[in-house]
Short mmCIF file of N, CA and C in Angstrom, two decimals:
data_model
loop_
_atom_site.label_atom_id
_atom_site.label_comp_id
_atom_site.label_asym_id
_atom_site.label_seq_id
_atom_site.Cartn_x
_atom_site.Cartn_y
_atom_site.Cartn_z
N MET A 91 7.04 41.17 29.31
CA MET A 91 7.87 42.27 29.75
C MET A 91 7.00 43.50 29.97
N LYS A 92 7.12 44.08 31.13
CA LYS A 92 6.34 45.28 31.44
C LYS A 92 6.99 46.49 30.76
N ARG A 93 6.16 47.34 30.22
CA ARG A 93 6.64 48.56 29.56
C ARG A 93 6.25 49.78 30.38
N HIS A 94 7.08 50.80 30.26
CA HIS A 94 6.76 52.06 30.92
C HIS A 94 5.71 52.79 30.10
N VAL A 95 4.79 53.44 30.77
CA VAL A 95 3.74 54.21 30.11
C VAL A 95 3.98 55.68 30.41
N VAL A 96 4.08 56.48 29.36
CA VAL A 96 4.28 57.93 29.50
C VAL A 96 3.08 58.62 28.87
N VAL A 97 2.43 59.47 29.64
CA VAL A 97 1.28 60.23 29.14
C VAL A 97 1.78 61.59 28.68
N LEU A 98 1.68 61.85 27.39
CA LEU A 98 2.13 63.13 26.85
C LEU A 98 1.18 64.25 27.28
N ALA A 99 1.67 65.48 27.21
CA ALA A 99 0.93 66.64 27.73
C ALA A 99 -0.47 66.76 27.12
N GLU A 100 -0.59 66.58 25.82
CA GLU A 100 -1.92 66.71 25.19
C GLU A 100 -2.89 65.65 25.70
N ALA A 101 -2.39 64.44 25.94
CA ALA A 101 -3.24 63.38 26.47
C ALA A 101 -3.65 63.69 27.90
N ALA A 102 -2.73 64.27 28.68
CA ALA A 102 -3.07 64.68 30.05
C ALA A 102 -4.16 65.74 30.02
N ASN A 103 -4.08 66.65 29.05
CA ASN A 103 -5.13 67.67 28.89
C ASN A 103 -6.47 67.03 28.51
N ASP A 104 -6.43 65.99 27.68
CA ASP A 104 -7.66 65.27 27.33
C ASP A 104 -8.31 64.69 28.60
N ILE A 105 -7.49 64.12 29.46
CA ILE A 105 -8.01 63.54 30.71
C ILE A 105 -8.61 64.62 31.59
N GLU A 106 -7.95 65.76 31.70
CA GLU A 106 -8.48 66.87 32.51
C GLU A 106 -9.83 67.34 31.97
N ARG A 107 -9.95 67.43 30.64
CA ARG A 107 -11.23 67.83 30.05
C ARG A 107 -12.32 66.81 30.39
N GLY A 108 -11.98 65.53 30.38
CA GLY A 108 -12.94 64.50 30.75
C GLY A 108 -13.36 64.62 32.21
N ILE A 109 -12.40 64.90 33.08
CA ILE A 109 -12.71 65.10 34.51
C ILE A 109 -13.68 66.26 34.67
N ASP A 110 -13.38 67.38 34.01
CA ASP A 110 -14.26 68.55 34.10
C ASP A 110 -15.66 68.24 33.57
N PHE A 111 -15.73 67.52 32.46
CA PHE A 111 -17.03 67.17 31.87
C PHE A 111 -17.87 66.36 32.85
N TYR A 112 -17.28 65.33 33.43
CA TYR A 112 -18.05 64.46 34.33
C TYR A 112 -18.35 65.13 35.66
N ASP A 113 -17.46 65.99 36.14
CA ASP A 113 -17.76 66.73 37.38
C ASP A 113 -18.90 67.71 37.18
N ALA A 114 -19.05 68.24 35.95
CA ALA A 114 -20.16 69.16 35.67
C ALA A 114 -21.49 68.42 35.71
N ILE A 115 -21.46 67.14 35.42
CA ILE A 115 -22.69 66.34 35.47
C ILE A 115 -23.06 66.03 36.91
N GLU A 116 -22.08 65.55 37.66
CA GLU A 116 -22.33 65.23 39.07
C GLU A 116 -20.99 65.24 39.82
N ASP A 117 -20.98 65.89 40.95
CA ASP A 117 -19.77 65.99 41.75
C ASP A 117 -19.25 64.60 42.11
N GLY A 118 -17.96 64.39 41.91
CA GLY A 118 -17.34 63.12 42.25
C GLY A 118 -17.19 62.17 41.08
N VAL A 119 -17.99 62.35 40.03
CA VAL A 119 -17.89 61.45 38.88
C VAL A 119 -16.58 61.69 38.13
N GLY A 120 -16.11 62.93 38.14
CA GLY A 120 -14.82 63.24 37.51
C GLY A 120 -13.68 62.48 38.17
N ARG A 121 -13.72 62.38 39.48
CA ARG A 121 -12.68 61.63 40.21
C ARG A 121 -12.75 60.14 39.83
N TYR A 122 -13.97 59.62 39.72
CA TYR A 122 -14.14 58.22 39.31
C TYR A 122 -13.62 58.00 37.89
N PHE A 123 -13.89 58.96 37.00
CA PHE A 123 -13.37 58.91 35.64
C PHE A 123 -11.85 58.87 35.66
N ARG A 124 -11.24 59.79 36.41
CA ARG A 124 -9.77 59.84 36.51
C ARG A 124 -9.20 58.52 37.01
N ASP A 125 -9.77 57.99 38.09
CA ASP A 125 -9.28 56.73 38.65
C ASP A 125 -9.42 55.58 37.66
N SER A 126 -10.51 55.57 36.92
CA SER A 126 -10.73 54.51 35.92
C SER A 126 -9.72 54.60 34.78
N ILE A 127 -9.48 55.81 34.31
CA ILE A 127 -8.51 56.00 33.22
C ILE A 127 -7.10 55.63 33.70
N ILE A 128 -6.75 56.01 34.93
CA ILE A 128 -5.43 55.66 35.46
C ILE A 128 -5.27 54.14 35.52
N ALA A 129 -6.31 53.43 35.95
CA ALA A 129 -6.25 51.97 35.98
C ALA A 129 -6.06 51.41 34.56
N ASP A 130 -6.75 51.99 33.59
CA ASP A 130 -6.59 51.56 32.20
C ASP A 130 -5.16 51.82 31.71
N LEU A 131 -4.59 52.96 32.09
CA LEU A 131 -3.22 53.29 31.69
C LEU A 131 -2.22 52.32 32.31
N ARG A 132 -2.45 51.93 33.54
CA ARG A 132 -1.54 50.97 34.19
C ARG A 132 -1.56 49.63 33.46
N ARG A 133 -2.73 49.23 32.99
CA ARG A 133 -2.84 47.97 32.26
C ARG A 133 -2.10 48.02 30.92
N LEU A 134 -1.95 49.22 30.35
CA LEU A 134 -1.24 49.34 29.08
C LEU A 134 0.19 48.82 29.18
N GLY A 135 0.81 49.01 30.33
CA GLY A 135 2.18 48.56 30.52
C GLY A 135 2.32 47.05 30.58
N LEU A 136 1.21 46.37 30.84
CA LEU A 136 1.26 44.91 31.01
C LEU A 136 0.96 44.13 29.75
N TYR A 137 0.13 44.69 28.88
CA TYR A 137 -0.34 43.95 27.71
C TYR A 137 0.34 44.45 26.45
N PHE A 138 0.95 43.53 25.72
CA PHE A 138 1.66 43.90 24.50
C PHE A 138 0.99 43.22 23.31
N GLY A 139 0.78 43.99 22.26
CA GLY A 139 0.24 43.44 21.03
C GLY A 139 -1.23 43.09 21.06
N GLU A 140 -1.92 43.53 22.07
CA GLU A 140 -3.33 43.18 22.23
C GLU A 140 -4.26 44.14 21.48
N HIS A 141 -3.82 45.36 21.29
CA HIS A 141 -4.70 46.40 20.74
C HIS A 141 -4.48 46.58 19.25
N ARG A 142 -5.56 46.87 18.56
CA ARG A 142 -5.51 47.12 17.12
C ARG A 142 -4.98 48.52 16.83
N ILE A 143 -4.45 48.67 15.64
CA ILE A 143 -4.01 49.98 15.18
C ILE A 143 -5.20 50.67 14.53
N HIS A 144 -5.41 51.91 14.94
CA HIS A 144 -6.53 52.71 14.43
C HIS A 144 -6.00 54.11 14.14
N LEU A 145 -6.09 54.53 12.91
CA LEU A 145 -5.62 55.86 12.49
C LEU A 145 -4.15 56.09 12.85
N GLY A 146 -3.35 55.04 12.74
CA GLY A 146 -1.91 55.17 12.96
C GLY A 146 -1.44 54.95 14.38
N PHE A 147 -2.34 54.73 15.32
CA PHE A 147 -1.97 54.51 16.72
C PHE A 147 -2.63 53.23 17.23
N PHE A 148 -2.01 52.62 18.23
CA PHE A 148 -2.70 51.55 18.93
C PHE A 148 -3.87 52.18 19.69
N ARG A 149 -4.97 51.45 19.79
CA ARG A 149 -6.14 51.99 20.48
C ARG A 149 -6.63 50.99 21.52
N ALA A 150 -6.65 51.45 22.77
CA ALA A 150 -7.19 50.66 23.88
C ALA A 150 -8.47 51.34 24.33
N LEU A 151 -9.51 50.56 24.53
CA LEU A 151 -10.78 51.12 24.99
C LEU A 151 -10.81 51.17 26.51
N SER A 152 -11.34 52.26 27.04
CA SER A 152 -11.50 52.38 28.49
C SER A 152 -12.48 51.31 28.98
N SER A 153 -12.21 50.81 30.15
CA SER A 153 -13.06 49.74 30.68
C SER A 153 -14.39 50.24 31.23
N ARG A 154 -14.49 51.53 31.57
CA ARG A 154 -15.70 52.02 32.22
C ARG A 154 -16.37 53.21 31.54
N PHE A 155 -15.66 53.91 30.69
CA PHE A 155 -16.19 55.12 30.06
C PHE A 155 -16.04 55.00 28.54
N PRO A 156 -16.83 55.77 27.78
CA PRO A 156 -16.75 55.68 26.32
C PRO A 156 -15.56 56.47 25.77
N TYR A 157 -14.38 56.09 26.20
CA TYR A 157 -13.14 56.76 25.81
C TYR A 157 -12.19 55.75 25.22
N ALA A 158 -11.31 56.24 24.35
CA ALA A 158 -10.25 55.41 23.79
C ALA A 158 -8.91 56.05 24.15
N ILE A 159 -7.95 55.20 24.44
CA ILE A 159 -6.59 55.63 24.74
C ILE A 159 -5.76 55.29 23.50
N TYR A 160 -5.22 56.31 22.87
CA TYR A 160 -4.40 56.13 21.68
C TYR A 160 -2.93 56.25 22.08
N TYR A 161 -2.13 55.27 21.66
CA TYR A 161 -0.72 55.28 22.06
C TYR A 161 0.14 54.68 20.95
N ARG A 162 1.44 54.93 21.10
CA ARG A 162 2.43 54.32 20.20
C ARG A 162 3.54 53.73 21.05
N ASP A 163 4.17 52.71 20.53
CA ASP A 163 5.31 52.10 21.20
C ASP A 163 6.58 52.70 20.63
N LYS A 164 7.44 53.15 21.52
CA LYS A 164 8.73 53.69 21.10
C LYS A 164 9.77 53.08 22.02
N ASP A 165 10.58 52.20 21.47
CA ASP A 165 11.54 51.42 22.25
C ASP A 165 10.76 50.62 23.30
N ASP A 166 11.06 50.80 24.57
CA ASP A 166 10.35 50.09 25.64
C ASP A 166 9.33 50.98 26.34
N ILE A 167 8.91 52.03 25.67
CA ILE A 167 7.99 53.01 26.28
C ILE A 167 6.70 53.07 25.47
N ARG A 168 5.60 53.11 26.18
CA ARG A 168 4.30 53.35 25.56
C ARG A 168 3.99 54.82 25.74
N GLN A 169 3.90 55.55 24.65
CA GLN A 169 3.58 56.97 24.70
C GLN A 169 2.10 57.16 24.43
N VAL A 170 1.38 57.63 25.43
CA VAL A 170 -0.05 57.91 25.27
C VAL A 170 -0.16 59.29 24.64
N VAL A 171 -0.73 59.35 23.44
CA VAL A 171 -0.81 60.61 22.71
C VAL A 171 -2.19 61.25 22.80
N ALA A 172 -3.22 60.46 23.14
CA ALA A 172 -4.57 61.02 23.23
C ALA A 172 -5.46 60.10 24.06
N VAL A 173 -6.40 60.73 24.76
CA VAL A 173 -7.46 60.01 25.48
C VAL A 173 -8.75 60.71 25.07
N LEU A 174 -9.46 60.11 24.12
CA LEU A 174 -10.56 60.81 23.45
C LEU A 174 -11.92 60.18 23.71
N ASP A 175 -12.90 61.05 23.79
CA ASP A 175 -14.30 60.66 23.98
C ASP A 175 -14.82 60.08 22.66
N LEU A 176 -15.23 58.84 22.68
CA LEU A 176 -15.69 58.19 21.46
C LEU A 176 -17.08 58.63 21.02
N ARG A 177 -17.73 59.46 21.81
CA ARG A 177 -19.03 60.01 21.40
C ARG A 177 -18.85 61.17 20.43
N ARG A 178 -17.62 61.65 20.30
CA ARG A 178 -17.34 62.71 19.32
C ARG A 178 -17.43 62.13 17.92
N SER A 179 -17.55 63.01 16.94
CA SER A 179 -17.67 62.54 15.56
C SER A 179 -16.37 61.88 15.10
N PRO A 180 -16.48 60.87 14.26
CA PRO A 180 -15.27 60.23 13.72
C PRO A 180 -14.35 61.24 13.02
N LYS A 181 -14.95 62.22 12.37
CA LYS A 181 -14.15 63.26 11.70
C LYS A 181 -13.31 64.02 12.71
N TRP A 182 -13.91 64.42 13.84
CA TRP A 182 -13.19 65.15 14.88
C TRP A 182 -12.06 64.30 15.44
N ILE A 183 -12.33 63.03 15.70
CA ILE A 183 -11.30 62.14 16.24
C ILE A 183 -10.15 62.02 15.24
N ARG A 184 -10.47 61.81 13.98
CA ARG A 184 -9.44 61.68 12.94
C ARG A 184 -8.60 62.95 12.84
N GLU A 185 -9.25 64.11 12.84
CA GLU A 185 -8.52 65.38 12.75
C GLU A 185 -7.64 65.61 13.98
N THR A 186 -8.15 65.26 15.15
CA THR A 186 -7.38 65.42 16.38
C THR A 186 -6.14 64.53 16.36
N LEU A 187 -6.30 63.28 15.96
CA LEU A 187 -5.15 62.37 15.93
C LEU A 187 -4.14 62.75 14.86
N THR A 188 -4.61 63.31 13.75
CA THR A 188 -3.70 63.74 12.68
C THR A 188 -2.76 64.82 13.18
N LYS A 189 -3.22 65.66 14.09
CA LYS A 189 -2.40 66.75 14.63
C LYS A 189 -1.40 66.27 15.67
N ARG A 190 -1.54 65.03 16.12
CA ARG A 190 -0.65 64.54 17.17
C ARG A 190 0.32 63.57 16.59
#
């Protein structure tokens, strides 16, 4: 059964920060990052029970970038609560997820 995927505002902001980061490195890489994350988000609606729970959320790893997509299932909806850079410290990731 396909599930709807909803990206919450804070997760959308995480994606925008990632776009800005990669565009600062090289023009166009931010667009590639965005497209890759969108493809990963689309796959979330197709796969159920595949991802492990990490810090209270399901965690899917991005296929092309060192990012994790943290989400929860609520009824038939996947709520994406964070899209975080895994190069950040584990403490920062834990504190960020605790606030969401």
